[in-house]
mmCIF file of C-alpha atoms in Angstrom:
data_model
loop_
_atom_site.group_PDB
_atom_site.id
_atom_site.type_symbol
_atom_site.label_atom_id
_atom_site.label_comp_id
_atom_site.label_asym_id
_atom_site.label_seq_id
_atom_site.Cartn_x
_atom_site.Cartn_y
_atom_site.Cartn_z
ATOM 1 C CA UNK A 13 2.947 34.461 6.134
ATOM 2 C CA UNK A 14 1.662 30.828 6.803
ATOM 3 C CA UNK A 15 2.880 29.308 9.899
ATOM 4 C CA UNK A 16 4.409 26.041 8.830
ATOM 5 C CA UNK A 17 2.354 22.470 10.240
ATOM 6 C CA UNK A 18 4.718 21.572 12.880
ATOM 7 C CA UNK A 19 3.280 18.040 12.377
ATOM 8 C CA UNK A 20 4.732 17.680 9.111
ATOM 9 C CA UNK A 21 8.762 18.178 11.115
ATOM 10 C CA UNK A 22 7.796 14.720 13.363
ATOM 11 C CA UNK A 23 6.968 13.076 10.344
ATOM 12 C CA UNK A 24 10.414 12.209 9.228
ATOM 13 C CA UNK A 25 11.058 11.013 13.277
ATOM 14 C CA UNK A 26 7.903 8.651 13.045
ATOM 15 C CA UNK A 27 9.398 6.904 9.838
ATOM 16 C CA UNK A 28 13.276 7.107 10.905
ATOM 17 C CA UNK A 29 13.226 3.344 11.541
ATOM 18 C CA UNK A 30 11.454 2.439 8.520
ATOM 19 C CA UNK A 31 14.181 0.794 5.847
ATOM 20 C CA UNK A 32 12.242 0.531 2.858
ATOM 21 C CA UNK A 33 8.730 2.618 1.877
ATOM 22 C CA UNK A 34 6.703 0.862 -1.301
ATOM 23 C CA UNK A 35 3.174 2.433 -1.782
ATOM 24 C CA UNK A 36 1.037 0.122 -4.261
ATOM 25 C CA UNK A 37 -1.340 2.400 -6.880
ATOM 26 C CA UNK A 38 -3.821 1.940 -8.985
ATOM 27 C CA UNK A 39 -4.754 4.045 -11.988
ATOM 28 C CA UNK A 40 -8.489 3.241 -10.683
ATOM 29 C CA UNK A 41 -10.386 1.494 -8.038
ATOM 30 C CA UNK A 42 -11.308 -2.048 -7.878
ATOM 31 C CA UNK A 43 -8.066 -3.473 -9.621
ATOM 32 C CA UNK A 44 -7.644 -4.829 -6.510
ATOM 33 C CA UNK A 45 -4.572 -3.106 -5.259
ATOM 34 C CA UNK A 46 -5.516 -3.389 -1.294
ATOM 35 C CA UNK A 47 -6.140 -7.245 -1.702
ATOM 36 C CA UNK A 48 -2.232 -7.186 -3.247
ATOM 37 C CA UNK A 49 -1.095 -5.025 -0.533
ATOM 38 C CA UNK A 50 -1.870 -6.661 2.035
ATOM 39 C CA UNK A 51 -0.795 -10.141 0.769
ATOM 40 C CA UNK A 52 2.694 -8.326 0.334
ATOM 41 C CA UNK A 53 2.863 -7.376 3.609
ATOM 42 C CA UNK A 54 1.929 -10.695 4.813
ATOM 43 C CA UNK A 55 4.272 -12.565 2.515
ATOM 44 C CA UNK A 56 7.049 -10.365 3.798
ATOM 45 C CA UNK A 57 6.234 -10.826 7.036
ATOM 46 C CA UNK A 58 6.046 -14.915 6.626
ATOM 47 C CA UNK A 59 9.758 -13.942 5.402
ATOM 48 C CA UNK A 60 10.899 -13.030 8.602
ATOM 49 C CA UNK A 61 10.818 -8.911 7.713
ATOM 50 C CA UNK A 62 9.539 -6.606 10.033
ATOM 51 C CA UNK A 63 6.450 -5.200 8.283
ATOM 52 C CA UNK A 64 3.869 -2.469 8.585
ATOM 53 C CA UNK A 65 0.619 -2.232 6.547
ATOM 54 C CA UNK A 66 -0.208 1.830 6.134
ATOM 55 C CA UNK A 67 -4.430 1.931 4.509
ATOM 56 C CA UNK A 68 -4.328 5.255 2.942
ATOM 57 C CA UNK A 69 -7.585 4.863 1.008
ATOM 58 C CA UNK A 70 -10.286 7.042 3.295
ATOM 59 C CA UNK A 71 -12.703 6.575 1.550
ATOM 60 C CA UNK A 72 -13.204 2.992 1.406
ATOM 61 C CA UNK A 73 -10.179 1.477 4.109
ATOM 62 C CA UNK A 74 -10.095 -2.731 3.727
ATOM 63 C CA UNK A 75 -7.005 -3.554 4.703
ATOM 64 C CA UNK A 76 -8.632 -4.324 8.674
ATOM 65 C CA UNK A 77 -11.195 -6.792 6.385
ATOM 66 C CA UNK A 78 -8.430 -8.623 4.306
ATOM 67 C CA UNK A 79 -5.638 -9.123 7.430
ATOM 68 C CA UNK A 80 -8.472 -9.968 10.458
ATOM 69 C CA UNK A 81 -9.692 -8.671 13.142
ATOM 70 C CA UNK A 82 -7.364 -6.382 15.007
ATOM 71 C CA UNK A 83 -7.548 -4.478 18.565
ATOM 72 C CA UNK A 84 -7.686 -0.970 18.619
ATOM 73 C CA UNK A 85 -3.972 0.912 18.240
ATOM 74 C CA UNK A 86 -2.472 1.755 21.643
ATOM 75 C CA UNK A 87 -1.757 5.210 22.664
ATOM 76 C CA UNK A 88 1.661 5.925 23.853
ATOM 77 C CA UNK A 89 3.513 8.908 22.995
ATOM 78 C CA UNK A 90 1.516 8.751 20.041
ATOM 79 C CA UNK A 91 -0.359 5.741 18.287
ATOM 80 C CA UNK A 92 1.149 2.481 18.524
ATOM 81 C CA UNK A 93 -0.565 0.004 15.400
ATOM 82 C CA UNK A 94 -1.999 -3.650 16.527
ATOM 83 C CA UNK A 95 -0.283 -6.075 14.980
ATOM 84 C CA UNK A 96 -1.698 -9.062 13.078
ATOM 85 C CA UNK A 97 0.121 -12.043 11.923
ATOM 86 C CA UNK A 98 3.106 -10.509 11.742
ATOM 87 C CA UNK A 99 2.217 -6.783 10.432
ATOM 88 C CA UNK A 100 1.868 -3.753 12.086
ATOM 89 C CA UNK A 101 -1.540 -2.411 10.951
ATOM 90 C CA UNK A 102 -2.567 1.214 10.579
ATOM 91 C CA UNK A 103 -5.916 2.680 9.539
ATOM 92 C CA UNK A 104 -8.389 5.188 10.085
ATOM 93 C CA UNK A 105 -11.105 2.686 10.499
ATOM 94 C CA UNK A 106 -9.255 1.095 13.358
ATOM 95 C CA UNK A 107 -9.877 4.678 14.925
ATOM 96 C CA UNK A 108 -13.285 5.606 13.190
ATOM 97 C CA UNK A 109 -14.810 2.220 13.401
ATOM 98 C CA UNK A 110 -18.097 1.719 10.924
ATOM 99 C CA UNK A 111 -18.489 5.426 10.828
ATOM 100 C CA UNK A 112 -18.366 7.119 7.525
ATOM 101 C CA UNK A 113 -15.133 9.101 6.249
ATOM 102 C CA UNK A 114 -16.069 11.440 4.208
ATOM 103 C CA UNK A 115 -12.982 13.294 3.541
ATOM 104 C CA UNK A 116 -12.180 15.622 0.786
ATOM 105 C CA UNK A 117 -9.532 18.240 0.199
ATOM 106 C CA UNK A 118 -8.187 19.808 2.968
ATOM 107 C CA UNK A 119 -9.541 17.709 5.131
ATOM 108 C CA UNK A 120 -8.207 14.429 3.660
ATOM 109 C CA UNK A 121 -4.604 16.309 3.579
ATOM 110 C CA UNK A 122 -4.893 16.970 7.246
ATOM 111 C CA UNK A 123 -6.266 13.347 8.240
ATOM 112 C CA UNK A 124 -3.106 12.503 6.412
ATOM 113 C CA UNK A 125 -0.738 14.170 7.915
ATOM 114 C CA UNK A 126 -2.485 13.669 11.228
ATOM 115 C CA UNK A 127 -1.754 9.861 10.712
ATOM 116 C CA UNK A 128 1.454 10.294 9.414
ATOM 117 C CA UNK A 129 2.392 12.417 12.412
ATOM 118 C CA UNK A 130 0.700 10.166 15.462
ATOM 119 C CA UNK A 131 1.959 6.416 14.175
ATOM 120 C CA UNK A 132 4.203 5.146 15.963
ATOM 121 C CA UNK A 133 6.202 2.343 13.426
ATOM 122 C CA UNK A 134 9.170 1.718 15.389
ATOM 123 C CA UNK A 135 11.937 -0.472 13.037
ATOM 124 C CA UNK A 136 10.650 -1.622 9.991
ATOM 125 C CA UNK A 137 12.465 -3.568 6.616
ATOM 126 C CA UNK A 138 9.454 -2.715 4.975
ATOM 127 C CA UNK A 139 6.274 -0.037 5.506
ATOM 128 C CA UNK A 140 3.745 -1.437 2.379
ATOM 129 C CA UNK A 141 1.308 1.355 2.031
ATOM 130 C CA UNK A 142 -1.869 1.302 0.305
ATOM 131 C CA UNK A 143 -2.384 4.097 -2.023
ATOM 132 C CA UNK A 144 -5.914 6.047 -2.244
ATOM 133 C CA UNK A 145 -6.517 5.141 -6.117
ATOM 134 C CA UNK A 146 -6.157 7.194 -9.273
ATOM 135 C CA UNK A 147 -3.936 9.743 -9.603
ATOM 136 C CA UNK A 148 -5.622 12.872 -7.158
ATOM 137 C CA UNK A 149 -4.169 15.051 -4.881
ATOM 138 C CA UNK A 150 -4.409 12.013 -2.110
ATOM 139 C CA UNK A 151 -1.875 10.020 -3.665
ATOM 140 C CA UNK A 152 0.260 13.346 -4.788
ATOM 141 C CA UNK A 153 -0.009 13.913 -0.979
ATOM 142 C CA UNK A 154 1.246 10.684 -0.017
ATOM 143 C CA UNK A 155 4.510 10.989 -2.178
ATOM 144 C CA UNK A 156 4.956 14.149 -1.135
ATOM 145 C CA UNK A 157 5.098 13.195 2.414
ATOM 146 C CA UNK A 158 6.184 10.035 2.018
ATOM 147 C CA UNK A 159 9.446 11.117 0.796
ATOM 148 C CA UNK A 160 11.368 7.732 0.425
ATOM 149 C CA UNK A 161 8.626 6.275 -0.881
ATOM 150 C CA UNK A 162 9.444 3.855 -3.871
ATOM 151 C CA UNK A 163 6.009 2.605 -6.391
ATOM 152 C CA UNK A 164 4.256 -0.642 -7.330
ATOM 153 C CA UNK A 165 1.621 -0.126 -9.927
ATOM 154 C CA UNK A 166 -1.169 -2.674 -10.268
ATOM 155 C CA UNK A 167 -3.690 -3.151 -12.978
ATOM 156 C CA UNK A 168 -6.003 -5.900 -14.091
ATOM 157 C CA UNK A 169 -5.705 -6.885 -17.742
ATOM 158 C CA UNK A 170 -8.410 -5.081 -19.323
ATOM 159 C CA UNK A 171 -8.130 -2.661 -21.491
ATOM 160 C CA UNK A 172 -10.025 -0.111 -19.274
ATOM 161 C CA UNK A 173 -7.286 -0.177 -16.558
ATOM 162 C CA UNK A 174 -4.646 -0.271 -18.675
ATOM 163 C CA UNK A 175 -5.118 3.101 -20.403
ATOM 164 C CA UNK A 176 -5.740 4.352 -17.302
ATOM 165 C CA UNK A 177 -2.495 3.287 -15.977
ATOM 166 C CA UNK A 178 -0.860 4.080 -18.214
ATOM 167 C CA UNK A 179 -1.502 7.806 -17.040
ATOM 168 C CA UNK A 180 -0.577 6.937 -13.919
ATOM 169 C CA UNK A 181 2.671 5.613 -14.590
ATOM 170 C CA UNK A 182 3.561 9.245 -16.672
ATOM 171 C CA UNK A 183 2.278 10.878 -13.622
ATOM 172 C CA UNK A 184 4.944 9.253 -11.603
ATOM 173 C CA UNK A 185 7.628 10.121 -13.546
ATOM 174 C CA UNK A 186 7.218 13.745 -13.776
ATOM 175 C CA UNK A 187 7.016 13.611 -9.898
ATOM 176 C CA UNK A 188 9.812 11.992 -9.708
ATOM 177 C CA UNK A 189 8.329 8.761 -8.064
ATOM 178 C CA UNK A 190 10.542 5.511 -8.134
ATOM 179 C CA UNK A 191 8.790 2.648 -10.251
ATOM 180 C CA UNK A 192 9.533 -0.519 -8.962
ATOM 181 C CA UNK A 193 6.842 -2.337 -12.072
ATOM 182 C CA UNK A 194 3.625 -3.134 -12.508
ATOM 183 C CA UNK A 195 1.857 -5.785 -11.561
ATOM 184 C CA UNK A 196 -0.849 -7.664 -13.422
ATOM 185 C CA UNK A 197 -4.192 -9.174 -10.826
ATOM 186 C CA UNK A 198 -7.322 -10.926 -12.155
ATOM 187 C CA UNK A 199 -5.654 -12.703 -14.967
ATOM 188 C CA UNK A 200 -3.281 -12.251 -17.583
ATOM 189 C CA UNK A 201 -3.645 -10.128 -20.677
ATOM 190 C CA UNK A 202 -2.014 -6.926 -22.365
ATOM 191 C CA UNK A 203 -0.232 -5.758 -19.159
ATOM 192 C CA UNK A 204 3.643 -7.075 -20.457
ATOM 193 C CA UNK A 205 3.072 -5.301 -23.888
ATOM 194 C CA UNK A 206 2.118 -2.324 -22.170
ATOM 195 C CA UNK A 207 4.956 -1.881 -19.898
ATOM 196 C CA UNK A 208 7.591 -2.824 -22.233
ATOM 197 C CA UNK A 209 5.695 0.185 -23.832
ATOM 198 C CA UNK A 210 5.776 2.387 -21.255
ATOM 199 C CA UNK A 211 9.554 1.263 -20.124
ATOM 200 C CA UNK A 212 8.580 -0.230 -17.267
ATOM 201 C CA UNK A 213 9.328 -3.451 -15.813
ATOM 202 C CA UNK A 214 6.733 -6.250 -16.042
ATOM 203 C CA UNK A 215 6.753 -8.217 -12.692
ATOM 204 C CA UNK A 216 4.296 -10.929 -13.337
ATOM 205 C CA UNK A 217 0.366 -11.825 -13.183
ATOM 206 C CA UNK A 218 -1.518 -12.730 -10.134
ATOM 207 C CA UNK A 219 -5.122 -15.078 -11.168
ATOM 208 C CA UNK A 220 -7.888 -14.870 -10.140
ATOM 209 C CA UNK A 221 -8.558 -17.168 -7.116
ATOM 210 C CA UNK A 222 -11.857 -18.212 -5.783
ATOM 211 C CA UNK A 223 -9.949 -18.954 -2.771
ATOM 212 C CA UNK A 224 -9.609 -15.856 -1.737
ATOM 213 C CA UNK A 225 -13.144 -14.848 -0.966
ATOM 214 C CA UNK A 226 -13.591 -17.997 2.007
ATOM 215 C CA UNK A 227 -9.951 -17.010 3.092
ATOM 216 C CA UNK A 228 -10.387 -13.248 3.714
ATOM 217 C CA UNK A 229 -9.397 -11.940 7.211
ATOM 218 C CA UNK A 230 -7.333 -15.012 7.897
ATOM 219 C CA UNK A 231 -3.633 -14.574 6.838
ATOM 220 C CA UNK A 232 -3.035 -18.177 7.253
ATOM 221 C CA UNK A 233 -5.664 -19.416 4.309
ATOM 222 C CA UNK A 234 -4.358 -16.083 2.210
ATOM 223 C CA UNK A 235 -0.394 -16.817 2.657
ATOM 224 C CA UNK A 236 -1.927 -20.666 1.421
ATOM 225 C CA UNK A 237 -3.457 -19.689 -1.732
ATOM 226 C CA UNK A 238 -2.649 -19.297 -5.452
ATOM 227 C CA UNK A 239 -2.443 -15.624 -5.657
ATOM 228 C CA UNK A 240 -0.277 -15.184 -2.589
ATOM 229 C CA UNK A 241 2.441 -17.306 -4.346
ATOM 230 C CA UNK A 242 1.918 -15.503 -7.700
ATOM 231 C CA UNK A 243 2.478 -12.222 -5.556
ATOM 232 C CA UNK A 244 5.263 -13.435 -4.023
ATOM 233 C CA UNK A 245 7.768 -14.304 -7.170
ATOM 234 C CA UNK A 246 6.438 -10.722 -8.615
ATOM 235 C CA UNK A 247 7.611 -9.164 -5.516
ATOM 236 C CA UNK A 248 11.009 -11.593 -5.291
ATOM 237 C CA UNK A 249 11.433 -9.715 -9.151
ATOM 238 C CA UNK A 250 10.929 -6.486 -7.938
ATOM 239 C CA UNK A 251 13.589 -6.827 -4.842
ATOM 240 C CA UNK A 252 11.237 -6.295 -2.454
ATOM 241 C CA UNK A 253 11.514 -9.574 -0.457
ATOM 242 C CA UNK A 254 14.582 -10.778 1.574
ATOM 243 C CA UNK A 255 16.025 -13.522 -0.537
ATOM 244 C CA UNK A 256 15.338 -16.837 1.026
#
């Protein structure tokens, strides 16, 4: 018989102080989920919440390029996260640096759990983690282990994303994955129709904001522009934020 991962038995310790788990997902990539992430984090934080940022896409981690430059985590009794204006920051290409990640299968399961296991959070109100997109066994892994773990779906408004969320969102479901609602970047367009559709609360639109470009990797410009206040009455809706 298989011995059981004793790694997966600390996980629960790692995340005992964590309050509140809310993993953004996209039905696809470039919707722009890790940009709306990591504003959420940072608007929390700007709340007065005690955040942590988890960057669970391997493949292509951004979270490090959207918050700022952060120092390396700190080993003690595990791995300790940086912290950068405000939010505890975790990812694999604080460890790995520019080298690739080319993780598949197995081995992206066991980098998971691996991270899971090691991360030292401490006490959280909120852990915002940032899904691997579309619905394959990285994100199924993620619920799984992340057991707590309530969703925010995002989509953009085209019609392309949409029917691909709308898998997504029935994939969920028959997991038995809390929807918190979807949110709408880029613009807005035939994302309320579709959730009323799908019976799933609309939380608002986030537009597209030149801004954002110049104001990546410093939270200060991103908590200052358009988007970031879009983001933040979507996530007041959702009851993610501490009232003010």
């Amino acid at each position: 018989m298989r011995a059981l991962d004793p790694r997966l038995a600390v996980i629960p310790e790692r995340l005992k102080g964590v309050s509140r788990v809310v993993v953004f997902c996209s039905g696809k990539g470039g919707v722009g989920k890790t940009l709306l992430s990591s504003l959420a984090a940072l608007v929390a934080a700007r709340r007065g919440a005690r955040v942590g940022l988890l960057d669970l896409d391997f493949n292509g981690p951004s979270s490090h390029v959207v918050l700022g430059s952060a120092p390396p985590p700190r080993e003690d009794r595990g791995v300790v996260p940086p912290e950068v204006a405000g939010v505890k920051l975790m990812s694999l290409a604080l460890l790995a640096g520019e080298a690739p990640l080319p993780l598949r299968g197995a081995d992206a399961t066991n980098a998971l759990i691996e991270l899971l296991a090691v991360t030292r959070w401490g006490d959280l109100d909120l852990l915002v983690v940032d899904a691997p997109p579309g619905t394959g066994d990285e994100l199924l892994d993620a619920l799984r282990l992340l057991k707590r773990a309530e969703t925010l779906v995002v989509t953009t408004p085209s019609k392309l994303s949409l029917a691909v969320v709308a898998r997504l969102v029935r994939l969920l479901r028959e997991v038995g994955a809390p929807v918190l609602g979807l949110v709408e970047n880029m613009g807005r367009g035939g994302a309320e129709a579709a959730a009323a559709e799908w019976g799933v609360r609309y939380l608002g639109w986030v537009p597209y904001d030149p801004a954002i470009e110049e104001a990546l990797g410093n939270p200060e410009k991103l908590l200052a522009t358009q988007a970031a206040a879009k983001l933040e009455e979507a996530l007041a809706r959702a009851g993610v934020l501490k009232a003010r």
